[in-house]
Amino acid sequence: MKFGVVVFPGSNCDHDCYDVVADVLKQPVEFIWHKETKLKEFDCIIIPGGFSYGDYLRCGAIARFSPIMEEAIKYANNGGLVIGICNGFQVLLEAGLLPGAMMRNTSLHFICKYVKLKVENTDTPFSSQYKKGQVVRIPIAHNEGNYYIDEKGLAQLKKNNQIIFRYVTNPNGAVDDIAGIVNTNRNVLGMMPHPERSSELILGSQDGVGIFKSVLDWLATR
Amino acid sequence: MVKQEVYQALGLTDAEYQKIEQIMGREPSSTELAMFSVEWSEHCGYPRSRKYLGLFPKEGKYEALIGEDSGGFVYDGLAIVFKMESHNHPSQVEPKQGAATGVGGIIRDIFTAGARPIASLDSLRFGPLSEPYNRFLLKGVVDGIAFYGNCLGVPTVGGEIYFDESYSGNCLVNAMSIGICKKEELARARAGGVGNPIMYVGSSTGKDGIGGCSVLASHEFGEGEEKRPTVQIGDPFTEKCLIEATLEALQTGYCVGIKDMGAAGLTCSSAEMAHAGGVGMEIDLSKVPLREEGMEAYEIMMSESQERMLVCVQKGKEEEIGKIFEKWDLHGVVIGYVTENNKLKVNYEGKVVAEIDTEALAKAPLYEMPAEKPNNLDEINKLDLNSIAEPKDYNEILLKLLASPTIASKEWVYSQYDHMVQTNTVVLPGSDASVLRIKGKKWGLAATSDCNSRYCFLNPYRGAQIAVAEAARNLVCSGADPTAVTDCLNFGNPEKPDRFWYFKNCVQGIADACREFNIAVISGNVSLYNESPKGPINPTPTIGMVGILPDLNKHCTQYFKNKGDVIILLGETKNELGGSEYLKVIHNKVAGDCPELDLTREKAVQKVVYAAIQQGLLSSAHDCSEGGLAVALAECCISNKNINLGASLSLVVSCQLLVRKDSLLFGETQSRVIVSCDKSKAAEIEKLAKENGVPCEQIGVVGGRELGIDGLVDLSLCKLEDAWRRAIEKMLV
């Protein structure tokens, strides 16, 4: 199963995602430079965390116009698996691949810490390894993780079972404690917590690796 | 004739100006004068401190690497490069940008050595939080470190924060960074090869930070001065791109040398690269990318605009290197070339604006400063313990100490820093030292920074030794063997003999302690003139230390882990209260001598702890420092968010009967470590201690929801945590 990790100027979790795929999942993986206009064959694309273009404008707002994003949008619309983590989630929101928007944390501070998440839906390519209702420990590290969606949109998310992870204790003010969602086709995942930081025992938690293993499982059964 | 006020405004003395005229054999141009002023400033040329820095050991038990701008050691074929640097005055003037550019500068020193930055630590010092400006400074500095460090993707994994009146008017921001590369890939900060092109890479040059190092950093703060224009503005996004582009460029093997344009910008980088390589350089300022029009030559030479480097490239490879920087949307232009005449020649708009011998420029004058012990110190050192009333309620005292911001949890600070990016942080902030893995290796690194400046104020020589000993002890408690030291020497105005006396004695203390531990001082920074109309700062020789864990899986943390574990105290407790946090917070006294330190005993204690961790005997190990045994024990109970475990203890045993109760609980006797272990392993630890002549006593058992000590302290974990965990946050609202 071949993974691609998109690199924008300012991405800083690109190597972390790459290392999890290569060292923990033992799968082939390549970086994808943001200026590339042609996407190679990939089974799953990861848009990593960081500060694309410094996040000097709204987070993800500039990255969304990078040449590679046009290809990524096409890839997603054709059913390809896309995972956006933290800044990657913000890019997916800006690109319109996922609904909603991000605001600053209610504390107005960057927050880096382990949080507990409740797994809400296991019937997706990204969450089959978990049990519904399971509580997992995965760290967050963001300044703008306060997810917002209007009431109508929230009703849609709920109706379609698009909410995958909820915070057990809301750290940032996100609507309905939302930490991660999928699109209606369930091939695009966006989440603020960093599963790549909690995929090895030596780092204190392996709870995040389930997301990547779910992807492998899903790809294998197709 | 150059007017006196011109060179004085640049920070030069009459004698220095005359010397410059003599060297030049003519009247210097304004650009030349500006260049001398920055290169001869204390910040760049160390004219007052240089002589004493030679006292530091340059070799130790690990192979030391000492480069132009940073240093490190070698382990397993890898170079671990690290350095600490101050950004005090800029942070006092504009805390967010001052701290941010401090982080940016130190990280550039690491990756210009060819090493990828893997972690940062920050050692911060402020005046009391009761003053609004100090709260503003703390918030601004933390915001600046988060703003810059988080964006870069270099985890901020540790550091320390102290509060003391002496820092009101002059806060300290000491930033440390650690990087890693293959030993053979280390880059040097020198030019070489006559005819090789000199490239300017990174961001463009503006008028920010002109005179930052000579005017701002090398003078004390006066009354009502406006110094904001001398502070630089940071752009972490550009720095992130610069890290990637620089490391990519160095990988080509086409770079002869590279240097950051930090303090004194283009002046320092060009002159020092040429001097280090024993060559000359000719540069044309017309080719420097500028961010504003109409800049004068001296402004371009002195600008401290951030995120810029100078690279000496092999002839013919300039286009290839330029393309790498272009890929990252950065400037990469040739501005000059290497010459053979040892002169730095600077042209601008078709005219020669400076031509100086690099030796003269790089070798700042050397001043022998008079040193004199402060005449009131003997008086301050006197402390009659009988005059200190023993408290009635020890619970209340412990809670007060836990809430003292120097001791309280720093979670409010480190939770704002990304301390996990790069997925190597094995022990997160909040234990004695941070532990990092190196991907693909069985071994790991631990890092810490330490200095109790109150000790240094009371006794500079021993205080500085304690800073080294404590840093080593923190590493050992994490399972690491100390390897090498970087230091950041923060002192007051060296032209005042009592301040300089502190400087001399602290340097000697560090040098002697490092020799005793057999570790080298591989890099460092001197920051003098740290004083304001309110007075000088406490002498603060901050020690940054890195250790090796031969087996990462055997790392250790400070918190209790298992109910029923036995608690053992290694080391002995003396009747010492001088310089303690207890004396300051509870009795409002800074008096007495700092705690005693026997380096032989210290080494023995560390040897026992290290061996016990390597043999897998320990569940936890925690160094006793500010607040003494009681605070250390409370921290063992409550500092892990996931497992809080109480303990019941009896300290009043054997020889310790002679010690006053407040001294027993809150005294800061050195060379003590609290360990916990499974009951079955206690005998082995006792044996190890005995073999090494280290006093060792079982003092209690882990368990329950309270901390109980001899009937003196009896507090629920909730109460302890409530006092400690959010104390700083509460003071900031």
Coordinates of N, CA and C in Angstrom, one line a residue, chain B residues 9-11 30-31 34-35 37-38 205-217 226-233 262-267 290-292 294-306 308:
Chain B
A9 N 27.7 57.3 20.2 CA 26.4 56.7 20.0 C 26.5 55.3 19.5
L10 N 27.6 54.9 18.9 CA 27.8 53.5 18.4 C 28.3 52.7 19.6
G11 N 28.5 53.2 20.7 CA 29.0 52.4 21.9 C 30.5 52.4 22.0
S30 N 32.3 56.1 7.9 CA 31.1 55.8 8.8 C 30.8 54.3 8.8
T31 N 30.9 53.6 7.7 CA 30.7 52.2 7.6 C 31.7 51.4 8.4
A34 N 31.1 51.9 12.1 CA 30.0 51.0 12.5 C 30.4 49.6 12.7
M35 N 31.2 49.1 11.7 CA 31.7 47.7 11.8 C 32.5 47.4 13.0
S37 N 32.4 49.1 15.8 CA 31.6 49.2 17.0 C 30.9 47.9 17.3
V38 N 30.4 47.2 16.3 CA 29.7 46.0 16.6 C 30.7 44.8 16.9
T205 N 17.2 42.2 3.5 CA 17.7 43.1 4.6 C 16.9 44.3 4.8
G206 N 16.5 44.6 6.0 CA 15.8 45.9 6.3 C 16.5 46.6 7.4
K207 N 15.8 47.6 7.9 CA 16.5 48.5 8.9 C 16.3 48.0 10.3
D208 N 15.7 46.8 10.5 CA 15.5 46.4 11.8 C 16.7 45.9 12.6
G209 N 16.7 46.2 13.8 CA 17.8 45.7 14.7 C 19.2 46.3 14.5
I210 N 19.2 47.5 13.8 CA 20.5 48.1 13.6 C 21.1 48.5 15.0
G211 N 22.3 48.0 15.3 CA 22.9 48.3 16.6 C 22.4 47.5 17.7
G212 N 21.7 46.4 17.4 CA 21.1 45.6 18.4 C 22.2 45.1 19.4
C213 N 23.3 44.6 18.9 CA 24.3 44.0 19.8 C 25.2 45.0 20.4
S214 N 25.5 46.1 19.7 CA 26.4 47.1 20.4 C 25.7 48.1 21.3
V215 N 24.6 48.5 20.8 CA 23.9 49.5 21.6 C 23.0 48.9 22.7
L216 N 22.2 47.9 22.2 CA 21.2 47.3 23.2 C 21.8 46.3 24.1
A217 N 22.6 45.4 23.6 CA 23.1 44.2 24.4 C 24.3 44.6 25.2
E226 N 14.2 54.8 24.9 CA 13.4 54.2 23.9 C 14.3 53.3 23.0
K227 N 14.2 52.0 23.2 CA 15.1 51.2 22.4 C 14.4 50.2 21.5
R228 N 13.1 50.4 21.3 CA 12.4 49.4 20.5 C 13.0 49.2 19.1
P229 N 13.4 50.3 18.4 CA 13.8 50.1 17.0 C 15.0 49.2 16.9
T230 N 15.7 49.0 18.0 CA 16.9 48.1 17.9 C 16.5 46.6 18.0
V231 N 15.2 46.3 18.3 CA 14.8 44.9 18.4 C 14.4 44.4 17.0
Q232 N 14.8 43.1 16.7 CA 14.5 42.6 15.4 C 13.1 41.9 15.4
I233 N 12.6 41.7 14.2 CA 11.3 41.1 14.0 C 11.5 39.7 13.4
G262 N 23.7 36.8 12.5 CA 23.0 37.1 13.8 C 23.3 38.4 14.3
A263 N 23.9 38.5 15.5 CA 24.4 39.7 16.0 C 25.3 40.4 15.0
A264 N 25.1 41.7 14.8 CA 26.0 42.4 13.9 C 25.9 42.0 12.4
G265 N 24.9 41.2 12.1 CA 24.5 40.9 10.7 C 25.7 40.6 9.8
L266 N 25.7 41.3 8.7 CA 26.6 41.0 7.6 C 28.0 41.3 8.0
T267 N 28.2 42.3 8.9 CA 29.6 42.7 9.3 C 30.2 41.5 10.0
L290 N 17.3 44.0 -0.6 CA 16.9 44.9 0.4 C 15.4 44.9 0.5
R291 N 14.8 45.2 1.7 CA 13.4 45.2 1.8 C 12.9 46.7 1.8
E292 N 13.8 47.6 1.9 CA 13.4 49.0 1.7 C 14.4 49.8 0.9
G294 N 16.8 53.1 -0.3 CA 17.5 54.2 0.3 C 18.3 53.8 1.6
M295 N 18.7 52.5 1.7 CA 19.5 52.1 2.8 C 20.9 52.5 2.6
E296 N 21.5 53.1 3.7 CA 22.9 53.4 3.7 C 23.8 52.2 3.8
A297 N 25.1 52.3 3.4 CA 26.0 51.1 3.5 C 26.1 50.6 4.9
Y298 N 26.3 51.6 5.8 CA 26.5 51.1 7.2 C 25.2 50.4 7.8
E299 N 24.1 50.9 7.3 CA 22.8 50.2 7.7 C 22.7 48.8 7.2
I300 N 23.2 48.6 6.0 CA 23.1 47.2 5.4 C 24.1 46.3 6.2
M301 N 25.3 46.9 6.5 CA 26.3 46.1 7.2 C 25.9 45.8 8.6
M302 N 25.1 46.7 9.2 CA 24.8 46.5 10.7 C 23.4 45.9 10.9
S303 N 22.6 45.8 9.9 CA 21.2 45.4 10.1 C 21.2 44.0 10.7
E304 N 20.3 43.8 11.6 CA 20.1 42.5 12.2 C 18.8 41.8 11.8
S305 N 18.4 42.1 10.6 CA 17.3 41.4 10.0 C 17.5 39.9 10.1
Q306 N 16.4 39.2 10.4 CA 16.6 37.8 10.8 C 16.6 36.9 9.6
R308 N 18.8 35.1 7.8 CA 19.8 35.3 6.7 C 21.1 34.6 7.0

